[in-house]
Coordinates of C-alpha atoms in Angstrom, one line a residue:
M5 CA -17.4 -23.6 -30.5
A6 CA -17.3 -24.1 -26.8
D7 CA -14.1 -22.0 -26.5
A8 CA -15.6 -19.2 -28.5
A9 CA -18.6 -19.2 -26.3
N10 CA -16.5 -19.1 -23.2
N11 CA -14.5 -16.2 -24.5
A12 CA -17.7 -14.3 -25.3
N13 CA -18.9 -14.9 -21.8
E14 CA -15.6 -13.8 -20.3
E15 CA -15.8 -10.5 -22.3
A16 CA -19.4 -10.0 -21.1
R17 CA -18.3 -10.4 -17.5
V18 CA -16.1 -7.3 -17.4
S19 CA -16.0 -6.0 -13.9
P20 CA -17.5 -2.6 -13.1
A21 CA -14.1 -1.5 -11.8
A22 CA -12.4 -2.4 -15.1
E23 CA -15.2 -0.7 -17.1
A24 CA -14.8 2.4 -15.0
N25 CA -11.0 2.3 -15.5
R26 CA -11.5 2.0 -19.2
D27 CA -13.9 5.0 -19.2
D28 CA -11.4 7.1 -17.2
L29 CA -8.6 6.2 -19.7
E30 CA -10.7 7.3 -22.6
F31 CA -11.7 10.5 -20.9
L32 CA -8.1 11.4 -20.2
R33 CA -7.1 10.4 -23.8
D34 CA -9.6 13.0 -25.1
A35 CA -8.3 15.6 -22.7
A36 CA -4.7 14.9 -23.7
R37 CA -5.6 15.6 -27.4
T38 CA -5.9 19.3 -26.5
I39 CA -2.1 19.4 -25.7
P40 CA -0.1 20.7 -28.7
P41 CA 1.5 17.6 -30.3
L42 CA 5.0 19.2 -30.7
L43 CA 5.0 20.4 -27.2
L44 CA 3.8 17.1 -25.9
K45 CA 6.5 15.2 -27.7
D46 CA 9.2 17.7 -26.7
L47 CA 8.4 17.5 -23.0
L48 CA 8.1 13.7 -23.0
S49 CA 11.4 13.2 -24.8
N50 CA 13.1 15.6 -22.3
G51 CA 12.0 13.6 -19.2
V52 CA 9.0 15.5 -18.0
C53 CA 6.5 13.3 -16.2
T54 CA 2.9 12.8 -17.4
Q55 CA 1.5 14.5 -14.2
C56 CA 3.6 17.6 -14.9
I57 CA 2.5 17.7 -18.5
F58 CA -1.2 17.4 -17.6
R59 CA -1.0 20.2 -15.0
L60 CA 1.2 22.5 -17.2
F61 CA -1.6 22.4 -19.8
N62 CA -4.4 23.1 -17.3
L63 CA -5.7 19.5 -17.1
H64 CA -5.1 19.1 -13.4
E65 CA -8.7 18.6 -12.5
Q66 CA -9.1 15.8 -15.1
I67 CA -6.2 13.8 -13.7
S68 CA -6.5 14.6 -10.0
S69 CA -10.1 13.4 -9.9
R70 CA -8.9 9.9 -11.0
P71 CA -6.3 9.2 -8.3
S72 CA -6.2 5.4 -8.8
L73 CA -4.9 5.7 -12.4
G74 CA -1.2 4.7 -12.3
T75 CA 1.7 6.5 -13.9
P76 CA 2.2 3.7 -16.5
N77 CA -1.4 4.2 -17.7
L78 CA -1.0 7.9 -18.0
R79 CA 2.3 7.7 -19.8
A80 CA 0.9 5.1 -22.2
I81 CA -1.9 7.6 -23.2
L82 CA 0.6 10.4 -24.0
H83 CA 3.0 8.1 -25.9
E84 CA 0.0 6.7 -27.8
L85 CA -0.9 10.2 -29.0
T86 CA 2.7 11.0 -30.0
E87 CA 3.1 7.8 -31.9
H88 CA -0.2 8.2 -33.6
E89 CA 1.0 11.7 -34.7
E90 CA 4.2 10.2 -36.2
D91 CA 3.1 6.8 -37.5
G92 CA -0.7 7.0 -37.8
A93 CA -0.9 4.1 -35.4
N94 CA -2.8 3.8 -32.2
S95 CA -0.4 1.7 -30.2
S96 CA 0.2 1.8 -26.5
V97 CA 3.5 1.9 -24.6
E98 CA 4.0 -0.4 -21.7
E99 CA 6.4 1.3 -19.2
T100 CA 8.9 -1.0 -17.4
E101 CA 11.1 -0.5 -14.4
E102 CA 14.0 0.1 -16.7
D103 CA 12.1 2.8 -18.7
F104 CA 11.2 4.7 -15.5
K105 CA 13.0 8.1 -15.2
V106 CA 12.7 10.7 -12.4
C107 CA 10.9 13.8 -13.7
R108 CA 13.2 16.7 -14.4
V109 CA 10.7 19.2 -13.2
C110 CA 9.0 17.8 -10.1
V111 CA 12.0 15.5 -9.2
G112 CA 9.6 12.5 -8.7
I113 CA 7.2 14.3 -6.3
L114 CA 4.2 13.9 -8.6
Q115 CA 5.3 10.4 -9.7
F116 CA 5.0 9.5 -6.0
V117 CA 8.6 8.4 -5.8
Y118 CA 10.7 9.3 -2.8
N119 CA 13.4 8.3 -0.4
D120 CA 12.1 7.5 3.1
D121 CA 13.7 8.5 6.4
K122 CA 15.9 5.4 6.2
G123 CA 17.2 6.3 2.7
M124 CA 15.2 3.5 1.0
L125 CA 13.6 4.2 -2.4
V126 CA 9.8 4.1 -2.3
K127 CA 7.7 4.0 -5.4
K128 CA 3.9 4.2 -5.3
D129 CA 1.8 3.4 -8.4
H130 CA -0.7 6.3 -8.0
A131 CA -2.1 8.9 -5.7
T132 CA -4.4 6.4 -3.8
H133 CA -1.4 4.2 -2.9
F134 CA 0.5 7.3 -1.8
A135 CA -2.4 8.4 0.3
A136 CA -2.6 4.9 1.9
A137 CA 1.0 5.3 3.0
I138 CA 0.1 8.5 4.8
G139 CA -3.0 6.9 6.3
D140 CA -1.0 4.0 7.6
V141 CA 1.3 6.3 9.6
I142 CA -1.7 8.1 11.2
K143 CA -3.5 4.9 12.0
K144 CA -0.4 3.3 13.5
E145 CA -0.1 6.3 15.9
G146 CA -3.8 5.8 16.9
Y147 CA -5.0 9.3 16.4
Q148 CA -8.7 10.2 16.8
L149 CA -9.7 12.9 14.4
D150 CA -12.6 14.1 12.3
S151 CA -10.7 16.7 10.3
F152 CA -7.2 17.4 9.1
A153 CA -5.1 20.0 7.3
L154 CA -2.5 18.9 4.7
E155 CA 0.7 21.0 4.5
V156 CA 3.4 20.5 1.9
S157 CA 7.0 21.8 1.9
L158 CA 9.0 21.6 -1.3
P159 CA 12.6 22.5 -2.1
L160 CA 13.2 25.8 -4.0
I161 CA 14.5 24.0 -7.0
I162 CA 11.0 22.9 -7.9
V163 CA 9.9 26.5 -8.5
E164 CA 13.1 27.2 -10.4
N165 CA 12.5 24.2 -12.7
E166 CA 9.0 25.3 -13.4
Q167 CA 10.2 28.8 -14.4
A168 CA 12.9 27.3 -16.6
V169 CA 10.4 25.1 -18.5
W170 CA 8.0 28.0 -19.2
L171 CA 10.9 30.2 -20.4
Y172 CA 12.1 27.3 -22.6
M173 CA 8.6 26.8 -24.2
T174 CA 8.2 30.5 -24.7
K175 CA 11.5 30.9 -26.5
K176 CA 10.9 27.8 -28.6
Y177 CA 7.2 28.0 -29.5
G178 CA 6.3 31.6 -28.9
S179 CA 4.8 33.8 -26.2
E180 CA 1.3 32.5 -26.9
V181 CA 2.2 29.3 -25.1
R182 CA 2.7 31.1 -21.8
E183 CA -0.2 33.4 -22.4
K184 CA -2.6 30.5 -23.1
Y185 CA -1.5 28.1 -20.4
A186 CA 0.8 29.5 -17.7
S187 CA -1.7 31.7 -15.9
E188 CA -4.0 28.8 -15.2
S189 CA -1.6 25.9 -14.7
M190 CA -1.3 24.5 -11.2
A191 CA 1.9 24.5 -9.1
V192 CA 3.4 21.2 -8.0
K193 CA 2.5 21.7 -4.4
D194 CA -1.1 22.5 -5.1
F195 CA -1.4 19.6 -7.6
L196 CA 0.0 17.1 -5.1
K197 CA -2.5 18.3 -2.4
L198 CA -5.4 18.1 -5.0
S199 CA -4.4 14.6 -5.9
V200 CA -4.2 13.0 -2.5
I201 CA -6.7 14.9 -0.3
N202 CA -9.8 13.0 -1.5
P203 CA -8.2 9.6 -1.0
I204 CA -6.9 10.6 2.5
E205 CA -10.4 11.8 3.4
K206 CA -11.9 8.4 2.5
L207 CA -9.2 6.4 4.3
L208 CA -9.4 8.4 7.5
D209 CA -13.2 9.2 7.3
A210 CA -12.3 12.8 8.0
K211 CA -12.7 16.1 6.2
S212 CA -9.9 18.3 5.0
N213 CA -10.1 21.8 6.5
E214 CA -8.2 24.0 9.0
G215 CA -8.7 21.5 11.7
S216 CA -6.6 20.7 14.8
F217 CA -4.8 17.8 13.2
R218 CA -2.0 18.6 10.7
I219 CA -0.3 16.3 8.2
R220 CA 3.0 17.7 6.9
L221 CA 4.9 16.4 4.0
T222 CA 8.4 17.8 3.8
Y223 CA 10.4 17.1 0.6
T224 CA 14.2 17.8 0.6
Q225 CA 16.8 17.4 -2.1
S226 CA 18.9 14.3 -1.7
N227 CA 22.6 14.8 -1.6
A228 CA 23.1 12.5 -4.6
S229 CA 20.7 14.4 -6.8
A230 CA 22.1 15.8 -10.0
K231 CA 22.9 19.5 -9.9
E232 CA 20.6 21.7 -11.8
K233 CA 21.7 23.9 -14.7
P234 CA 20.3 27.3 -14.1
F235 CA 18.2 28.6 -16.9
N236 CA 19.0 32.2 -17.8
E237 CA 19.7 34.5 -20.6
S238 CA 23.4 33.9 -20.4
N239 CA 23.2 30.2 -21.4
E240 CA 25.3 29.6 -24.5
C241 CA 22.4 28.2 -26.5
Y242 CA 20.5 31.4 -26.1
K243 CA 23.2 33.9 -26.8
R244 CA 22.3 36.4 -29.5
R245 CA 18.7 35.0 -29.6
K246 CA 15.6 36.7 -28.5
V247 CA 12.0 35.5 -28.4
D248 CA 11.0 38.0 -31.1
E249 CA 13.9 36.8 -33.4
I250 CA 12.5 33.3 -33.2
G251 CA 9.0 34.8 -33.9
S252 CA 5.7 34.0 -32.3
I253 CA 3.9 30.8 -33.5
K254 CA 0.2 31.2 -34.2
N255 CA -2.3 28.4 -33.5
I256 CA -0.1 26.4 -31.2
G257 CA -2.6 23.5 -31.0
G258 CA -2.3 23.0 -34.7
L259 CA 1.5 22.7 -35.0
H260 CA 2.6 19.8 -37.1
K261 CA 5.8 17.8 -36.5
D262 CA 7.4 19.2 -39.7
E263 CA 6.7 22.8 -38.9
R264 CA 10.0 24.3 -37.6
H265 CA 11.0 27.9 -37.2
N266 CA 14.4 29.6 -37.4
G267 CA 16.7 28.0 -34.8
M268 CA 14.1 26.1 -32.9
D269 CA 15.9 22.8 -32.9
S270 CA 19.1 24.3 -31.6
L271 CA 17.3 25.2 -28.3
T272 CA 18.3 22.7 -25.6
F273 CA 16.2 21.7 -22.6
P274 CA 17.4 23.8 -19.6
I275 CA 17.3 21.2 -16.9
E276 CA 19.8 18.4 -16.6
K277 CA 18.7 14.8 -16.0
V278 CA 17.8 13.9 -12.5
N279 CA 19.6 10.9 -10.9
Q280 CA 17.7 10.7 -7.7
C281 CA 14.4 11.7 -6.3
C282 CA 13.7 13.9 -3.2
S283 CA 13.6 12.6 0.3
L284 CA 10.3 12.7 2.1
S285 CA 9.5 12.9 5.8
F286 CA 5.9 12.5 7.2
Q287 CA 5.0 14.5 10.3
C288 CA 1.6 14.2 12.0
C289 CA 0.8 16.5 14.8
K290 CA -2.4 17.6 16.7
T291 CA -2.7 21.1 18.1
P292 CA -2.6 21.1 21.9
I293 CA -5.7 20.2 23.8
Y294 CA -6.4 21.4 27.4
I295 CA -7.8 19.7 30.5
G296 CA -8.8 22.3 33.0
G297 CA -10.2 22.7 36.5
R298 CA -9.3 23.9 40.0
Y299 CA -6.9 22.3 42.4
L300 CA -6.6 22.4 46.2
K301 CA -3.2 21.8 47.9
Y302 CA -3.3 20.6 51.5
S303 CA 0.4 20.1 52.2
R304 CA 3.0 22.8 53.1
N305 CA 5.7 20.6 51.6
V306 CA 4.3 20.3 48.0
S307 CA 5.4 22.8 45.3
Q308 CA 3.2 23.9 42.5
S309 CA 5.7 22.8 39.8
R310 CA 8.5 20.2 39.9
W311 CA 11.3 21.9 41.9
I312 CA 14.8 20.5 41.5
I313 CA 17.9 22.3 42.9
D314 CA 21.4 20.7 42.4
D315 CA 19.7 17.4 41.5
E316 CA 17.8 17.4 44.7
R317 CA 14.0 17.5 44.9
M318 CA 12.5 20.3 46.9
G319 CA 9.3 19.1 48.7
E320 CA 7.8 15.6 48.6
A321 CA 5.8 16.1 45.4
S322 CA 4.4 18.8 43.0
V323 CA 0.8 19.7 41.9
E324 CA 2.1 19.6 38.3
E325 CA 3.3 16.0 38.5
I326 CA 0.3 14.7 40.4
I327 CA -2.3 16.1 38.0
G328 CA -0.3 15.9 34.8
G329 CA 0.9 12.3 35.5
H330 CA -2.8 11.2 35.5
V331 CA -4.0 13.2 32.5
L332 CA -1.2 12.5 30.0
P333 CA -1.7 8.7 29.8
I334 CA -5.4 9.0 29.2
C335 CA -4.9 11.5 26.3
R336 CA -1.9 9.6 24.9
G337 CA 0.1 12.7 24.2
D338 CA 3.8 13.3 23.8
I339 CA 4.3 15.7 26.8
Y340 CA 2.3 17.9 29.0
K341 CA 2.6 21.5 30.3
F342 CA 1.0 22.7 33.5
H343 CA -0.4 26.3 33.6
A344 CA -2.0 27.8 36.7
A345 CA -3.7 31.2 37.5
G346 CA -0.9 32.4 39.6
R347 CA 1.2 30.4 42.1
E348 CA 1.6 29.9 45.8
D349 CA 4.9 29.2 47.7
I350 CA 5.7 25.6 48.6
D351 CA 4.8 26.3 52.3
V352 CA 1.4 27.9 51.3
R353 CA -1.7 25.8 51.2
M354 CA -4.4 26.4 48.5
L355 CA -7.8 26.0 50.1
G356 CA -11.4 27.2 49.5
T357 CA -12.6 27.2 45.9
G358 CA -9.1 26.2 44.6
R359 CA -6.9 27.7 42.0
P360 CA -7.7 27.5 38.2
F361 CA -5.3 25.4 36.2
L362 CA -4.8 23.9 32.7
V363 CA -2.9 20.8 31.6
E364 CA -1.8 21.4 28.0
I365 CA -1.3 18.1 26.2
Q366 CA 1.0 18.2 23.1
N367 CA 0.1 15.9 20.2
A368 CA -2.7 14.1 22.0
R369 CA -3.9 10.9 20.2
Q370 CA -7.2 10.8 22.1
S371 CA -9.6 13.5 23.2
P372 CA -11.0 12.1 26.5
S373 CA -14.8 11.8 27.0
D374 CA -16.6 13.3 29.9
V375 CA -16.6 9.8 31.5
L376 CA -12.8 9.6 31.3
I377 CA -12.4 13.1 32.7
K378 CA -14.5 12.2 35.7
D379 CA -12.5 9.0 36.1
I380 CA -9.2 11.1 36.2
E381 CA -10.8 13.4 38.8
M382 CA -11.8 10.5 40.9
K383 CA -8.4 8.8 40.7
I384 CA -6.5 12.0 41.8
N385 CA -8.9 12.7 44.6
S386 CA -8.6 9.0 45.8
L387 CA -4.8 9.1 46.2
E388 CA -3.7 7.9 49.7
S389 CA -1.4 10.8 50.1
K390 CA -4.3 13.3 50.1
L391 CA -1.8 16.1 49.1
V392 CA -3.8 17.5 46.2
R393 CA -7.4 17.4 45.1
V394 CA -9.1 18.6 41.9
K395 CA -12.6 19.8 41.1
N396 CA -14.6 20.9 38.1
L397 CA -12.3 19.0 35.8
K398 CA -13.3 19.3 32.1
F399 CA -12.1 18.9 28.6
L400 CA -11.5 22.3 27.0
G401 CA -10.3 21.5 23.5
S402 CA -8.1 24.2 22.1
Q403 CA -10.0 27.1 23.7
G404 CA -8.6 26.4 27.2
W405 CA -5.9 29.0 27.1
D406 CA -8.3 31.7 26.0
L407 CA -10.5 30.9 29.0
M408 CA -7.6 31.1 31.4
R409 CA -6.6 34.5 30.1
E410 CA -10.1 35.8 30.1
G411 CA -10.4 38.4 33.0
E412 CA -6.9 37.5 34.2
A413 CA -5.9 41.1 34.9
E414 CA -9.0 41.7 37.0
K415 CA -8.9 38.5 39.1
Q416 CA -8.8 38.8 42.9
K417 CA -7.4 36.4 45.6
Q418 CA -8.3 35.9 49.2
Y419 CA -5.9 34.8 51.8
A420 CA -5.9 33.8 55.5
A421 CA -2.6 34.5 57.3
L422 CA -1.5 33.8 60.8
V423 CA 0.5 37.0 61.7
W424 CA 2.9 37.7 64.6
I425 CA 3.7 41.3 65.6
S426 CA 6.4 42.4 68.0
R427 CA 4.0 44.0 70.5
P428 CA 0.5 43.2 71.8
L429 CA -2.4 43.9 69.3
T430 CA -4.7 46.8 70.4
D431 CA -8.2 47.8 69.3
D432 CA -6.7 50.8 67.5
D433 CA -4.6 48.4 65.4
T434 CA -7.7 46.4 64.5
H435 CA -9.6 49.6 63.6
A436 CA -6.7 50.9 61.5
L437 CA -6.5 47.7 59.4
L438 CA -10.3 47.3 59.0
S439 CA -10.7 50.9 57.8
L440 CA -8.4 50.4 54.9
K441 CA -10.4 49.8 51.6
E442 CA -9.0 49.7 48.1
M443 CA -5.6 50.7 49.4
Q444 CA -2.9 51.2 46.7
I445 CA 0.6 49.8 47.5
L446 CA 3.9 49.8 45.7
Q447 CA 5.9 46.7 45.6
K448 CA 9.4 46.3 44.3
T449 CA 10.4 42.8 43.3
P450 CA 11.0 40.9 46.6
V451 CA 14.5 40.2 47.7
R452 CA 13.7 36.5 47.9
V453 CA 12.9 36.3 44.2
L454 CA 15.3 38.8 42.7
H455 CA 17.5 36.0 41.4
R456 CA 14.8 34.9 39.0
R457 CA 12.5 38.0 38.5
S458 CA 13.1 41.3 36.9
P459 CA 13.7 44.2 39.3
L460 CA 10.4 46.1 38.8
E461 CA 8.1 48.3 40.8
R462 CA 4.4 47.2 40.7
E463 CA 1.3 49.0 41.9
K464 CA -1.2 46.6 43.6
T465 CA -4.5 47.0 45.3
I466 CA -5.5 45.7 48.8
H467 CA -9.3 45.5 48.5
W468 CA -10.1 44.8 52.2
M469 CA -8.8 43.3 55.4
R470 CA -10.4 41.6 58.4
I471 CA -8.8 40.6 61.7
E472 CA -9.7 37.8 64.2
R473 CA -8.1 37.8 67.6
I474 CA -6.6 34.6 68.9
A475 CA -7.6 33.8 72.5
G476 CA -4.7 33.6 74.9
S477 CA -2.2 35.3 72.6
S478 CA -1.9 39.1 72.2
H479 CA 1.0 38.9 69.7
Y480 CA -0.8 36.7 67.2
F481 CA -3.9 37.3 65.1
L482 CA -5.6 35.9 62.0
L483 CA -5.5 38.3 59.0
Q484 CA -8.0 37.7 56.2
L485 CA -7.5 39.9 53.2
C486 CA -8.6 40.3 49.5
T487 CA -6.0 41.6 47.0
Q488 CA -5.3 42.1 43.4
A489 CA -3.7 39.1 41.7
G490 CA 0.0 39.2 41.7
T491 CA 0.4 40.8 45.2
Y492 CA 3.2 39.5 47.3
I493 CA 1.4 38.8 50.6
K494 CA 4.4 37.9 52.8
E495 CA 6.1 41.2 51.7
F496 CA 2.9 43.2 52.3
V497 CA 2.9 42.0 55.9
H498 CA 6.6 42.4 56.8
G499 CA 7.5 45.2 54.4
D500 CA 10.6 43.5 52.8
L501 CA 13.1 46.1 54.2
G502 CA 10.9 48.9 52.9
R503 CA 10.6 47.5 49.4
T504 CA 6.8 47.2 49.9
H505 CA 5.0 50.4 51.1
P506 CA 2.8 50.7 52.9
S507 CA 2.8 47.3 54.7
V508 CA 1.1 45.9 57.8
G509 CA 4.3 46.5 59.8
S510 CA 4.5 50.1 58.7
I511 CA 0.8 50.7 59.4
L512 CA 1.0 49.3 62.9
G513 CA 4.5 50.7 63.5
C514 CA 6.1 47.4 64.6
R515 CA 7.6 44.3 63.2
A516 CA 5.2 41.9 61.6
E517 CA 5.8 38.4 60.2
I518 CA 3.6 35.7 58.6
V519 CA 3.7 32.4 60.5
Q520 CA 1.4 30.5 58.2
L521 CA -0.4 31.5 54.9
D522 CA -3.2 29.9 53.0
V523 CA -4.9 30.9 49.8
T524 CA -8.7 30.6 50.3
D525 CA -10.2 31.9 47.0
V526 CA -9.1 32.8 43.5
K527 CA -12.0 34.7 41.9
M528 CA -12.1 33.7 38.2
D529 CA -15.1 32.7 36.2
C530 CA -13.4 29.8 34.4
F531 CA -13.8 26.3 35.7
Q532 CA -16.7 27.1 38.0
E533 CA -19.6 24.7 38.6

C-alpha cells in the first residue's frame, strides 16, 4: 500500500517542464497526422530526417517554435504514426546512436550534426543546444552587443537535393503533391535560421535584426561525403515514364498503404545515402566602429602615417601609431585603420584647430563609453614626448565615415609659411599678393610625388593671402593663405618648374622657396566642440 501511495505521489509531482514537453509532443503528433501516410513512410524509409519532413509539408512553424525538442523525440512521433498505420499499434521508437543516419536531403544540417574546424564530429540534440554552441563562441570573444544578424551559407547540393525530392514525389504520387505543399514549404537555410534565432536571442539577450554584429554559419561539403546521383529525366528508372502516364492521385492525404498505381514501386529514391555530414565554420564579426576627433602635430620629424623605406623608419614616430595604439586596446578590436581629412608632409606641423581624423576599429569587442574616450584623450595628451595632441575625441559608431566625407569637397585649409625670395621684398610685392582673391591656379602632379600619384592636372582655388614682414630681413616674410583642400602649397610658392601656374614666384618674378610650413586650420564641421 505504501509503495502504491508513493508511486501515486511521484506521478502527481510531474515537473512543469516535463508537462510542457509532453504537451509539445502531443501538439506535434497532431500536426504530423496531416502528412500523407504513404509519403511519410516513403521519406522516412529513404533516410529523410524528421526536420526536413516537417518543413516539406509546411509544418515548419510548429517544429521551430519548440527548439528544445530533440531529434529522437521527433523521429519517434513519425515512426509511431507509420507503425500505427501498419499495425494498428501506438508504439514509440527509441533512436540509438547506431540507428542515426545523416539526412539525404539536408546532409545533417537540420539534424544539428556537423564536422568542426578540427574535423571532429559534433552532434547537438536540438536547436537550443546548437544555439548554445554559437553563443559560447560569442561570449568567449567577449563581444558587447544588443542586436545581431544571422547569415547562413549552404553548399549548392542542398538546393539540388530539394529539387530532386520534389520531382520524385511528383512522379510517384502525382502533381497535386507539389501544388499543395511545395509553394509554402520552407528552404533549409530559412528553416535553420527560424529554429535557432529565438534561442540565440535569449542566450545573448539581444535582438535579431540588421544590426552591426553578424554571425555567419558557413557549411561546406566534406571531402569524404558520398557523391550525389543527379536526378533528371535521363535516369534509367524514369525512362519511358512520364508523370501523366503514372497518373495523378486524388486526395493525397487519404492514401492507404495498399493503394498503388502503375509502376509506382519501381521508382527509386534519387539521392544516394550520405556517409558524412557537412563541415561548419562559425564566424563572428562586428561592422567597423569609428573614434574621431582632431589632432595637432608639433614636431617636424613625425609623419602622419607609419613610413618605412627599405626597412628603415622615416621620422621618430607617426600620428597614426600614437593615436591608433591607444584606441585599439580599449576597443579590443582586431586591427585599426587611420583616416584623416587630408595630409601634411613630415616636416609640416599641424597647428591651430587641428586636422579631423578617424580611427576605424575592425571587429571591436567593446564600444567605449564617453568616460573611456576622455581617458584615451587624456593619455595621448599626457605623453612625455609632446609630439601629438588630440581634441574633441568622440565615439562615432558606424556613421563616422559619412561625417568625414560630409562637405569634404568644399573644405578649406589655412597655412602659415616662412618664405624666402631671391630679392628684397617691396611694397608692390605685398600689394600684388594681397589683391589676389579667389584666384584659380592649375597644378600638375608635383615632381616629388609623381612616383606614387597619377600625372593629373588639377584646378585649385587660392581664397586669400596675407603677408607679414620680418624685421631685419628683406628676403624673408611670413605668408598666411587660405586655399581649397588638396592644394600643394610648396609647389604654389616655388612653381615646381612651371608645373604650378601661377605661383608666388611667377607673380613676384623671382625665385621663391618655403623654409617652414605649418597648417593652422582645417575648416570642416565634423568633430568641432
